[in-house]
Amino acid sequence: MSSKNISMRDALHRALWEEMERDERVFVMGEEVGKWNGTHKVTRDMLDHFGPRRVKDTPISEMAIGGAAVGAAMYGLRPVAEMMTINFAFLAIDAIINHAAKVHYMFNGQFTVPLVIRAATGWGMQATATHSHMPEPIFAHFPGLYVGCPSNAGDAYGMLKAAIRDDNPVLFTETIALYPKPGPVPDDPDYIVPIGKADIKRPGKDVTIVSFARGVEWSLKAADALAKEGIECEVVDLRWLRPLDTATVFESFRKTNRCVIVEECLPHYSLGSEIAAQIQENCFDYMDAPIKRVSAMDVPLPFAKDIELAALPDEHKVIAAVKEVLG
Amino acid sequence: MAALKKETLLEWYRQMVLIRQFEDRCADLYFNSKKITGVYMHLYSGHEAVGVGALGALKETDHVITAYRDHGLALIRGVSADAIMAEMMGKRTGTSGGKGGSMHIASRQHNFWGGYAIVGGHLPLATGLALGARYNNTDEVVVSMIGDGATNNGYFHEALNMSQLWDLPNVWIIENNLVGMGTRIEDSSGQTELHKRAIAFGMKDLGRVDGQDVFKMYEAASEAVEYARKSGPVLIEALTYRYEGHGVSDKTFDKRFGDELKAWEARDPINILAHHITTKYKNMDAELEAIKAETLKVVDASVEFASNSPDPDLNDLVANVYVGRDYDVI
């Protein structure tokens, strides 16, 4: 399939634009998505092209953005609501968890919520404590919601399309540091990355590295460096935290017998905790070493650049963890 | 307002009596025979005229959404008493298959979008429904009931502001029964005339309406619905009173509010309507009694239906978590 090298920002922009062209029910709402062209410019030029019916600037009202998007989705539209950053989604957490995720079940299937909530995520920009989170595991805790977190432009394109076309609510997070990074994006407007399908970004036989979003970049860099020392890492990009593709993780682990989990999230009750628990429950006989987690440091994030970055994972921490599980 | 037909008044009477009897039976089934279980059940007794008058102004294509005090509104909307009672008892034949319970009665086919149990949580959903109605260029309006307690949380302000900003066809009706759970309105609100909140949003304020009088409710709601259909959102405050505690856990309501309750019962909404009917038309007593007997049969039958209905099973437990995906439970 032919493809073009474009940034993740442009890939998301293109996916959203094409889906709005394809389906009249798809519309965009959120803070600054219209006249401002989107805080992260994913919705740029859309107000001019699609008009105010389909590109709706909202007040700074996250509870209402989340809740109104749920109501519009129940009615039969397919809203793509933007939370400027995931940090503000905390204000909408009731709408997302108590309503988006539960309405279908609670009323026994009478209503569906074909909703995508997009949110910029991640940290490492001196954004300080309240603006520096990667809390996706909190949202992935709840049945009824899907959580998608692309690591590159091509996946972002196919995953956002999958999310918009699905009849379930999806929290879709976009790592800010990845927005400018280019990657190949297929020229096929129906290119879909299936919901709940992980991807092996690099095959290997010695250690399984499970990661998602920006963690994949650190993992691949670490794998490159380790390959020079003769250590072959298999890098599993989960892509979706819910549904969680444990089958791919287990298959890889049963081959390598060792695992490192790399995430930008805080360590307690995180993706790492979940993957480690599931591996020991399902693959205990294949386990040759304790599972190691590389996570953010368990502190609120400070402003000062050097100490902030000290709290962030990087490829060096991944390399150290891989060596540790190899004994 | 066009003159109301006798049949309309009798239908209102039927709805109000049915609600009262249904709610009384729910209390009996909860406290005595224990056929209704759980920790939450909020009864609509006392509010009947608010719901009947307001929803009487709607077309079938219009929409209704409310909080957890939802049985009465579902009955008015035409949802069968059988299915509501079955939901109360957690049966598979219930409106939500026994998975929603008292607080989550809904019926898509009746455009009754449900009861919601997080205070204020349904208000932005109402904004979104109205957005959908406007987006699709329909003439539908969305009526949202709001408890007085919900007017003090963020959802209320965000949802109503957005509704006004986008001129959406929302009719917002505050059912002010003076007590939010156990806290009186003057202990929770700086401005106790709740309709005045409309001013802050630049929204049309239809004022405070006597929620015990179904005629006044109907009149105000008719004006509101017409306005919302053509122009944009409206706020009404209906003054009413709840005859029972906040929910079944509220066992000292009578002690705390007994005198006030007696005063409100003197203006009982069903009696007000019955008085109007018997004054306007001759020899109506027997007809009203016949309606009461008929609705009682409906309630009896609903209990019979629900009692004989199957319980949901373990397949139901994991059904409808997601659309179109078997849920792989860990």
XYZ file of C-alpha atoms in Angstrom:
657
model
C 0.000 0.000 0.000
C 1.325 3.434 -0.894
C 1.827 5.836 1.971
C 3.015 9.324 2.815
C 5.313 10.437 5.571
C 3.388 12.942 7.666
C 3.345 14.003 11.307
C 0.998 12.393 13.813
C -0.774 15.760 14.053
C -1.425 15.747 10.308
C -2.424 12.094 10.350
C -5.062 12.797 13.006
C -6.225 15.884 11.135
C -6.581 13.897 7.941
C -8.400 11.014 9.632
C -10.891 13.332 11.302
C -11.425 15.385 8.151
C -12.049 12.290 6.040
C -14.460 10.813 8.580
C -16.424 14.070 8.666
C -16.595 14.025 4.878
C -17.679 10.382 4.912
C -20.365 10.586 7.616
C -22.660 13.555 8.137
C -23.317 12.465 11.737
C -19.702 13.033 12.729
C -19.075 16.440 14.261
C -16.447 18.098 16.417
C -16.953 19.944 19.687
C -14.562 21.302 22.264
C -12.679 24.265 23.608
C -10.934 26.277 20.857
C -11.556 23.673 18.158
C -13.043 26.176 15.713
C -11.919 29.764 15.450
C -8.624 29.010 17.211
C -8.102 26.042 14.858
C -7.614 23.694 17.799
C -5.143 24.049 20.618
C -3.041 21.316 19.013
C -4.162 22.209 15.466
C -5.699 18.809 14.833
C -8.961 20.587 13.918
C -7.362 23.355 11.850
C -9.383 24.776 8.955
C -12.340 22.592 9.856
C -14.611 25.448 10.918
C -14.059 27.164 7.558
C -14.683 23.989 5.622
C -17.482 22.294 7.591
C -19.131 25.319 9.200
C -20.367 25.959 12.751
C -23.013 23.220 12.701
C -20.300 20.579 12.595
C -17.412 22.333 14.317
C -18.633 23.635 17.637
C -16.552 25.853 19.874
C -17.645 25.268 23.453
C -17.320 27.249 26.645
C -14.735 26.048 29.154
C -17.194 23.506 30.495
C -15.689 20.049 30.546
C -18.614 18.517 32.443
C -20.994 19.756 29.766
C -18.673 18.920 26.866
C -18.495 15.336 28.103
C -22.170 15.093 29.035
C -23.549 16.834 25.948
C -21.387 14.636 23.748
C -22.903 11.588 25.474
C -26.423 12.936 24.919
C -25.769 13.752 21.269
C -24.294 10.280 20.745
C -27.328 8.657 22.387
C -29.517 10.685 20.048
C -27.716 9.212 17.059
C -24.926 11.615 16.174
C -21.257 10.640 16.310
C -19.528 13.356 18.299
C -15.773 13.742 18.436
C -15.344 15.813 21.576
C -11.972 17.330 22.342
C -10.685 17.726 25.849
C -7.862 20.197 25.393
C -5.712 18.000 27.601
C -6.341 14.848 29.569
C -5.834 16.878 32.735
C -9.099 18.680 32.052
C -10.853 15.376 31.422
C -10.722 14.919 35.199
C -13.487 17.519 35.317
C -15.512 15.378 32.942
C -14.769 12.069 34.604
C -18.365 11.582 35.763
C -19.698 12.140 32.253
C -17.099 9.767 30.837
C -17.242 6.991 33.409
C -20.736 7.175 34.906
C -22.505 8.046 31.709
C -20.560 7.375 28.488
C -19.315 4.009 29.710
C -22.444 2.826 31.496
C -25.518 4.043 29.634
C -25.510 1.119 27.197
C -25.350 -1.454 29.994
C -27.483 0.304 32.573
C -30.445 0.566 30.202
C -29.825 -2.925 28.816
C -28.781 -1.928 25.330
C -31.577 0.545 24.612
C -29.084 3.341 23.988
C -25.670 3.355 22.373
C -22.964 5.960 22.799
C -20.875 6.189 19.605
C -18.625 8.852 21.031
C -14.930 9.662 20.736
C -13.322 11.858 23.357
C -9.951 13.051 22.135
C -7.494 14.330 24.695
C -3.880 15.439 24.451
C -1.773 13.641 27.017
C 1.695 13.215 28.462
C 4.288 15.373 30.103
C 7.905 16.447 30.103
C 7.277 20.026 28.956
C 7.586 21.860 32.278
C 3.812 22.008 32.341
C 3.893 21.419 36.127
C 1.962 19.156 38.432
C -1.659 19.738 37.406
C -0.869 19.677 33.693
C 1.431 16.674 33.677
C -0.425 13.402 33.677
C -0.722 10.210 31.740
C -3.738 8.833 33.580
C -5.042 6.479 30.867
C -5.049 3.443 33.211
C -7.615 5.236 35.385
C -9.996 5.391 32.442
C -9.102 1.887 31.271
C -10.259 0.610 34.652
C -13.905 0.824 33.620
C -15.812 -1.641 31.435
C -17.959 0.022 28.780
C -15.235 2.369 27.580
C -12.459 1.766 25.053
C -9.125 3.494 25.505
C -6.822 4.064 22.535
C -3.315 5.577 22.732
C -1.368 5.609 19.453
C 2.430 5.640 19.366
C 2.932 6.889 15.794
C 1.320 8.647 12.848
C 0.102 5.598 10.934
C -1.506 3.975 13.953
C -3.022 7.297 15.010
C -4.673 7.565 11.596
C -6.114 4.048 11.572
C -7.029 4.046 15.258
C -8.929 7.332 15.168
C -10.925 6.091 12.190
C -11.692 2.851 14.019
C -12.786 4.821 17.084
C -15.088 7.135 15.110
C -16.678 4.245 13.223
C -17.269 2.116 16.309
C -20.576 2.212 18.191
C -18.920 2.300 21.617
C -17.470 5.244 23.525
C -13.724 5.650 23.089
C -11.291 7.744 25.062
C -8.592 8.531 22.528
C -5.407 10.085 23.848
C -2.723 11.761 21.809
C 0.728 12.231 23.312
C 1.714 15.862 22.826
C 5.382 15.011 22.311
C 4.407 12.729 19.430
C 2.298 15.272 17.501
C 5.206 16.569 15.367
C 6.815 13.162 14.753
C 6.510 11.951 11.157
C 5.707 8.427 10.062
C 4.210 6.573 7.106
C 0.437 6.910 6.789
C -1.367 4.717 4.231
C -3.123 6.500 1.374
C -6.219 4.354 1.947
C -9.066 6.383 3.504
C -10.517 3.129 4.869
C -7.317 2.121 6.640
C -8.435 0.879 10.057
C -6.415 -0.330 13.035
C -8.832 -2.753 14.702
C -9.901 -1.851 18.213
C -8.117 -4.018 20.746
C -5.343 -5.208 18.449
C -1.768 -4.823 19.651
C 1.150 -4.634 17.248
C 4.621 -6.109 17.445
C 6.794 -3.164 16.513
C 9.991 -5.182 16.636
C 10.315 -8.969 16.869
C 12.831 -10.514 19.237
C 13.462 -13.647 21.271
C 15.135 -12.602 24.502
C 12.858 -10.142 26.320
C 9.301 -8.889 25.748
C 8.902 -5.142 26.177
C 5.246 -4.178 26.542
C 4.492 -0.511 26.036
C 2.187 2.039 24.441
C 2.213 5.639 23.216
C 5.523 7.412 23.847
C 6.889 4.429 25.742
C 7.168 2.610 22.406
C 9.726 5.166 21.213
C 11.905 4.633 24.307
C 11.470 0.878 23.960
C 12.519 0.821 20.307
C 15.558 2.994 21.012
C 16.528 0.682 23.840
C 16.006 -2.363 21.626
C 18.275 -0.872 18.953
C 21.016 -0.250 21.500
C 20.632 -3.689 23.086
C 20.725 -5.406 19.692
C 24.282 -4.147 19.368
C 25.062 -6.147 22.491
C 23.333 -9.224 21.040
C 20.122 -8.875 23.066
C 16.978 -9.195 20.947
C 13.944 -7.463 22.432
C 10.415 -7.982 21.187
C 8.531 -4.685 21.449
C 4.754 -5.067 21.825
C 2.822 -1.845 21.252
C -0.537 -2.378 22.933
C -2.125 0.584 21.107
C -5.375 0.034 23.060
C -5.459 -0.205 26.848
C -9.040 -1.427 26.553
C -9.733 -3.913 25.133
C -6.317 -5.139 26.232
C -4.733 -7.543 23.749
C -3.390 -9.955 26.336
C -3.222 -12.764 23.768
C -0.395 -11.011 21.917
C 1.383 -10.248 25.193
C 1.097 -13.832 26.427
C 2.262 -15.263 23.129
C 5.335 -13.075 23.164
C 6.053 -13.827 26.819
C 5.777 -17.572 26.305
C 8.521 -17.161 23.725
C 10.866 -14.845 25.639
C 10.007 -15.790 29.247
C 10.983 -12.311 30.390
C 9.131 -9.016 30.407
C 9.657 -5.304 30.945
C 6.690 -2.923 30.883
C 7.393 0.650 29.808
C 4.886 3.418 30.458
C 4.767 7.171 30.955
C 2.189 6.619 33.714
C 2.737 6.610 37.441
C 3.660 3.176 38.792
C 0.917 2.443 41.306
C -2.217 0.721 39.924
C -0.912 1.268 36.419
C -0.670 -0.563 33.114
C 2.503 -2.179 34.421
C 0.672 -3.506 37.461
C -2.051 -4.947 35.256
C 0.218 -6.611 32.703
C 2.440 -8.075 35.411
C -0.573 -9.485 37.229
C -2.053 -11.002 34.091
C 1.226 -12.568 33.006
C 1.781 -14.263 36.345
C -1.819 -15.502 36.362
C -1.658 -16.876 32.841
C 1.983 -17.643 32.080
C 3.494 -18.589 35.435
C 5.169 -21.721 34.120
C 6.940 -19.684 31.452
C 8.388 -17.131 33.827
C 12.186 -17.069 34.100
C 12.612 -13.760 35.944
C 10.598 -11.212 37.907
C 8.722 -8.766 35.681
C 10.155 -5.270 35.737
C 8.286 -2.002 35.315
C 9.698 1.244 33.943
C 7.266 3.994 34.894
C 7.264 7.644 35.784
C 8.637 8.400 39.242
C 5.946 8.328 41.912
C 5.852 12.084 42.591
C 3.778 15.034 41.370
C 5.678 16.703 38.534
C 7.809 19.781 39.256
C 8.483 22.812 37.044
C 12.300 22.822 36.994
C 13.374 21.085 33.817
C 16.182 18.834 35.012
C 14.313 17.328 37.937
C 11.174 16.949 35.859
C 13.038 14.963 33.231
C 14.664 12.899 35.965
C 11.188 11.632 36.814
C 10.397 10.637 33.216
C 11.275 7.227 31.768
C 13.760 7.126 28.900
C 15.612 4.536 26.823
C 18.441 4.311 29.368
C 16.027 3.242 32.083
C 14.551 0.690 29.692
C 18.013 -0.691 28.882
C 18.795 -1.033 32.580
C 15.512 -2.840 33.226
C 16.060 -5.274 30.337
C 19.512 -6.117 31.646
C 18.065 -6.671 35.084
C 15.477 -9.201 33.914
C 18.169 -10.965 31.903
C 20.116 -11.313 35.147
C -54.811 28.291 25.829
C -57.401 26.262 23.984
C -60.216 24.862 26.131
C -59.348 21.474 27.534
C -61.563 18.559 26.705
C -63.177 16.514 29.422
C -61.312 13.439 28.160
C -58.002 15.233 28.686
C -58.867 16.044 32.290
C -59.918 12.484 32.940
C -56.726 11.196 31.360
C -54.684 13.485 33.606
C -56.648 12.222 36.567
C -55.981 8.646 35.510
C -52.247 9.300 35.208
C -52.017 11.048 38.579
C -53.971 8.363 40.406
C -51.968 5.623 38.721
C -48.717 7.240 39.847
C -49.910 7.632 43.446
C -51.130 4.054 43.623
C -48.018 2.721 41.926
C -45.738 4.571 44.336
C -47.772 3.516 47.377
C -47.527 -0.063 46.193
C -43.773 0.252 45.682
C -43.411 1.431 49.285
C -45.502 -1.508 50.475
C -43.478 -3.971 48.412
C -40.270 -2.520 49.783
C -41.078 -2.122 53.459
C -43.575 -4.952 54.013
C -43.382 -7.856 51.596
C -39.743 -7.067 50.682
C -40.390 -7.938 47.057
C -38.558 -4.780 46.089
C -35.029 -4.811 47.480
C -31.927 -2.655 47.332
C -31.018 0.606 48.982
C -32.469 3.199 46.603
C -36.049 4.005 45.730
C -37.351 7.552 45.351
C -41.084 8.061 45.077
C -42.903 10.695 43.013
C -45.951 11.033 45.285
C -46.857 14.696 45.685
C -45.201 15.714 42.411
C -47.856 14.236 40.133
C -49.225 17.497 38.760
C -45.762 18.682 37.763
C -45.088 15.682 35.575
C -48.593 15.272 34.197
C -48.986 18.960 33.353
C -45.524 19.297 31.848
C -45.518 16.135 29.781
C -49.104 16.808 28.720
C -47.738 19.641 26.604
C -45.508 17.321 24.552
C -45.823 15.435 21.303
C -44.813 11.777 21.136
C -41.757 12.798 19.140
C -40.515 15.027 21.955
C -38.087 13.788 24.573
C -38.062 13.454 28.341
C -35.126 12.899 30.673
C -34.975 13.067 34.440
C -33.096 12.146 37.586
C -33.705 9.134 39.815
C -37.271 10.028 40.913
C -38.398 8.587 37.634
C -41.254 6.057 37.947
C -44.024 8.603 37.647
C -42.639 10.260 34.546
C -42.190 6.888 32.866
C -45.841 6.062 33.558
C -46.981 9.398 32.140
C -44.896 8.796 29.057
C -46.811 5.582 28.493
C -44.230 3.036 29.591
C -46.105 -0.022 30.842
C -46.556 -0.407 34.569
C -45.658 -4.077 34.125
C -42.198 -3.304 32.767
C -41.546 -0.599 35.360
C -42.609 -2.832 38.245
C -40.504 -5.665 36.836
C -37.529 -3.312 36.810
C -38.274 -2.360 40.410
C -38.030 -6.038 41.301
C -34.897 -6.572 39.202
C -36.564 -8.861 36.693
C -35.504 -9.719 33.184
C -38.766 -8.298 31.818
C -38.040 -4.901 33.335
C -37.454 -1.785 31.259
C -33.715 -2.262 31.732
C -33.759 -6.033 32.027
C -33.311 -5.793 35.767
C -29.932 -4.083 35.389
C -31.017 -0.525 36.064
C -33.387 -0.673 38.996
C -35.650 2.036 40.357
C -33.341 4.906 39.456
C -32.741 3.862 35.842
C -36.100 3.409 34.200
C -35.955 4.218 30.478
C -37.793 3.389 27.309
C -36.277 4.341 23.992
C -39.530 3.699 22.130
C -41.313 6.239 24.327
C -38.528 8.803 23.959
C -38.094 8.489 27.698
C -34.320 8.718 27.986
C -34.095 7.612 31.527
C -33.641 8.286 35.085
C -30.092 9.123 36.130
C -28.661 8.708 39.576
C -25.811 11.199 39.715
C -27.336 14.520 40.745
C -27.208 16.820 37.718
C -25.547 14.180 35.540
C -28.445 14.017 33.095
C -28.514 17.764 32.459
C -25.733 17.915 29.866
C -27.189 14.752 28.337
C -30.357 16.804 27.803
C -28.249 19.515 26.185
C -26.774 16.868 23.903
C -30.165 15.390 23.014
C -31.404 18.858 22.110
C -28.246 19.410 20.088
C -29.072 16.226 18.192
C -32.641 17.356 17.588
C -31.432 20.693 16.251
C -28.542 19.162 14.273
C -30.990 16.913 12.442
C -33.275 19.866 11.797
C -36.275 18.397 13.646
C -38.924 20.279 15.632
C -38.452 18.069 18.697
C -38.000 19.520 22.178
C -36.343 17.969 25.199
C -37.953 18.303 28.629
C -35.564 17.820 31.525
C -36.680 17.564 35.103
C -34.240 19.040 37.604
C -34.407 18.599 41.355
C -33.880 21.745 43.399
C -30.767 20.109 44.850
C -29.231 19.781 41.383
C -29.309 23.531 40.758
C -26.225 24.002 42.904
C -23.790 21.740 41.154
C -21.624 22.471 38.155
C -23.602 20.349 35.738
C -26.598 22.678 36.059
C -24.617 25.782 35.188
C -22.580 24.235 32.399
C -25.525 22.450 30.776
C -27.903 25.414 30.856
C -25.279 27.877 29.677
C -24.397 25.657 26.725
C -28.093 25.169 25.956
C -28.604 28.928 25.804
C -25.388 29.564 23.910
C -26.557 27.257 21.117
C -30.287 28.198 21.345
C -31.216 24.558 21.852
C -34.807 23.314 22.213
C -34.547 22.518 25.922
C -37.364 22.971 28.405
C -35.711 22.962 31.812
C -38.140 22.322 34.661
C -36.957 22.598 38.230
C -39.120 20.462 40.496
C -38.566 22.489 43.636
C -39.846 20.407 46.526
C -37.960 22.625 48.969
C -35.645 19.895 50.247
C -32.552 18.475 48.539
C -32.208 15.092 50.214
C -32.428 16.417 53.794
C -31.185 19.967 53.337
C -33.735 22.728 52.974
C -33.474 25.125 50.079
C -32.659 28.091 52.308
C -29.741 26.106 53.732
C -28.343 25.370 50.301
C -29.062 28.293 47.981
C -28.258 31.990 48.156
C -31.078 32.620 45.699
C -34.058 30.496 46.718
C -36.231 31.627 43.807
C -34.619 29.131 41.529
C -36.195 30.318 38.273
C -34.058 33.437 38.605
C -31.024 31.342 37.725
C -32.225 31.790 34.134
C -31.152 35.425 34.255
C -27.518 34.399 34.650
C -27.655 32.438 31.406
C -29.616 35.011 29.415
C -32.335 32.375 29.248
C -36.082 32.937 29.035
C -37.468 32.766 32.588
C -41.041 31.541 32.835
C -41.076 32.113 36.564
C -42.358 30.090 39.464
C -45.396 27.937 38.840
C -47.776 26.246 41.291
C -46.722 22.652 40.811
C -49.731 21.331 42.721
C -52.097 22.613 40.076
C -51.941 20.593 36.885
C -53.653 23.356 34.897
C -51.017 25.904 35.819
C -48.270 23.416 35.034
C -49.820 22.558 31.690
C -50.238 26.207 30.787
C -46.648 27.100 31.646
C -45.253 24.012 29.949
C -47.267 24.663 26.802
C -45.822 28.145 26.540
C -42.342 26.791 27.256
C -42.576 23.987 24.710
C -43.836 26.333 22.015
C -41.016 28.759 22.751
C -38.369 26.020 22.811
C -39.618 24.545 19.546
C -39.278 27.869 17.769
C -36.648 29.849 19.606
C -34.543 28.264 22.322
C -34.344 27.116 25.895
C -36.683 28.049 28.732
C -36.510 27.618 32.508
C -39.530 26.966 34.724
C -39.563 26.516 38.475
C -42.422 24.302 39.688
C -43.110 24.563 43.388
C -44.168 21.222 44.784
C -43.691 18.897 47.727
C -42.625 15.338 48.186
C -44.906 13.222 50.353
C -42.267 10.671 51.281
C -38.687 10.872 52.439
C -35.916 11.560 49.963
C -35.612 7.838 49.390
C -36.292 4.657 51.286
C -33.310 5.312 53.532
C -34.946 8.511 54.831
C -36.936 7.205 57.771
C -37.355 10.370 59.843
C -38.912 12.581 57.182
C -42.332 12.644 58.872
C -40.795 13.691 62.176
C -38.736 16.457 60.656
C -41.259 17.889 58.244
C -44.632 16.581 59.470
C -46.392 19.932 59.936
C -45.258 21.247 56.594
C -46.271 17.985 54.947
C -49.811 18.327 56.333
C -50.075 21.831 54.902
C -49.038 20.606 51.469
C -51.359 17.613 51.618
C -54.188 20.093 52.053
C -53.342 21.193 48.500
C -53.004 17.709 47.138
C -52.617 17.770 43.354
C -55.030 14.897 42.770
C -57.704 16.545 44.968
C -57.237 19.856 43.181
C -57.852 18.207 39.826
C -60.758 16.098 41.164
C -62.352 19.216 42.617
C -62.042 20.963 39.280
C -63.598 18.053 37.417
C -66.516 17.604 39.832
C -67.202 21.332 39.863
C -67.137 21.702 36.117
C -69.044 18.549 35.217
C -72.030 17.008 36.982
C -72.199 13.554 38.580
C -68.545 12.708 38.100
C -67.885 10.963 41.430
C -68.709 7.510 40.128
C -66.557 8.024 37.061
C -63.571 9.100 39.124
C -64.046 6.106 41.400
C -64.158 3.856 38.344
C -60.866 5.315 37.120
C -59.314 4.634 40.512
C -60.513 1.045 40.437
C -59.156 0.648 36.912
C -55.702 1.995 37.758
C -55.580 -0.168 40.854
C -56.076 -3.168 38.601
C -53.154 -1.963 36.483
C -50.974 -1.795 39.584
C -52.141 -5.207 40.824
C -51.455 -6.700 37.409
C -47.981 -5.147 37.338
C -47.098 -6.804 40.633
C -48.444 -10.100 39.362
C -46.484 -9.743 36.114
C -43.264 -8.770 37.846
C -43.557 -11.468 40.505
C -43.970 -14.147 37.856
C -41.172 -12.845 35.621
C -37.799 -14.587 35.342
C -34.708 -13.227 37.016
C -31.812 -12.158 34.819
C -29.092 -14.804 34.523
C -25.320 -14.852 34.249
C -25.515 -14.275 30.495
C -27.429 -11.077 31.190
C -24.754 -10.068 33.674
C -22.172 -9.735 30.920
C -24.485 -8.689 28.065
C -24.521 -5.129 26.731
C -21.241 -4.038 28.268
C -20.202 -3.149 24.726
C -22.099 -2.921 21.459
C -21.243 -5.729 19.065
C -18.546 -7.359 21.168
C -18.767 -10.328 23.469
C -17.295 -9.181 26.689
C -14.314 -11.210 27.762
C -14.545 -10.926 31.521
C -11.297 -11.458 33.354
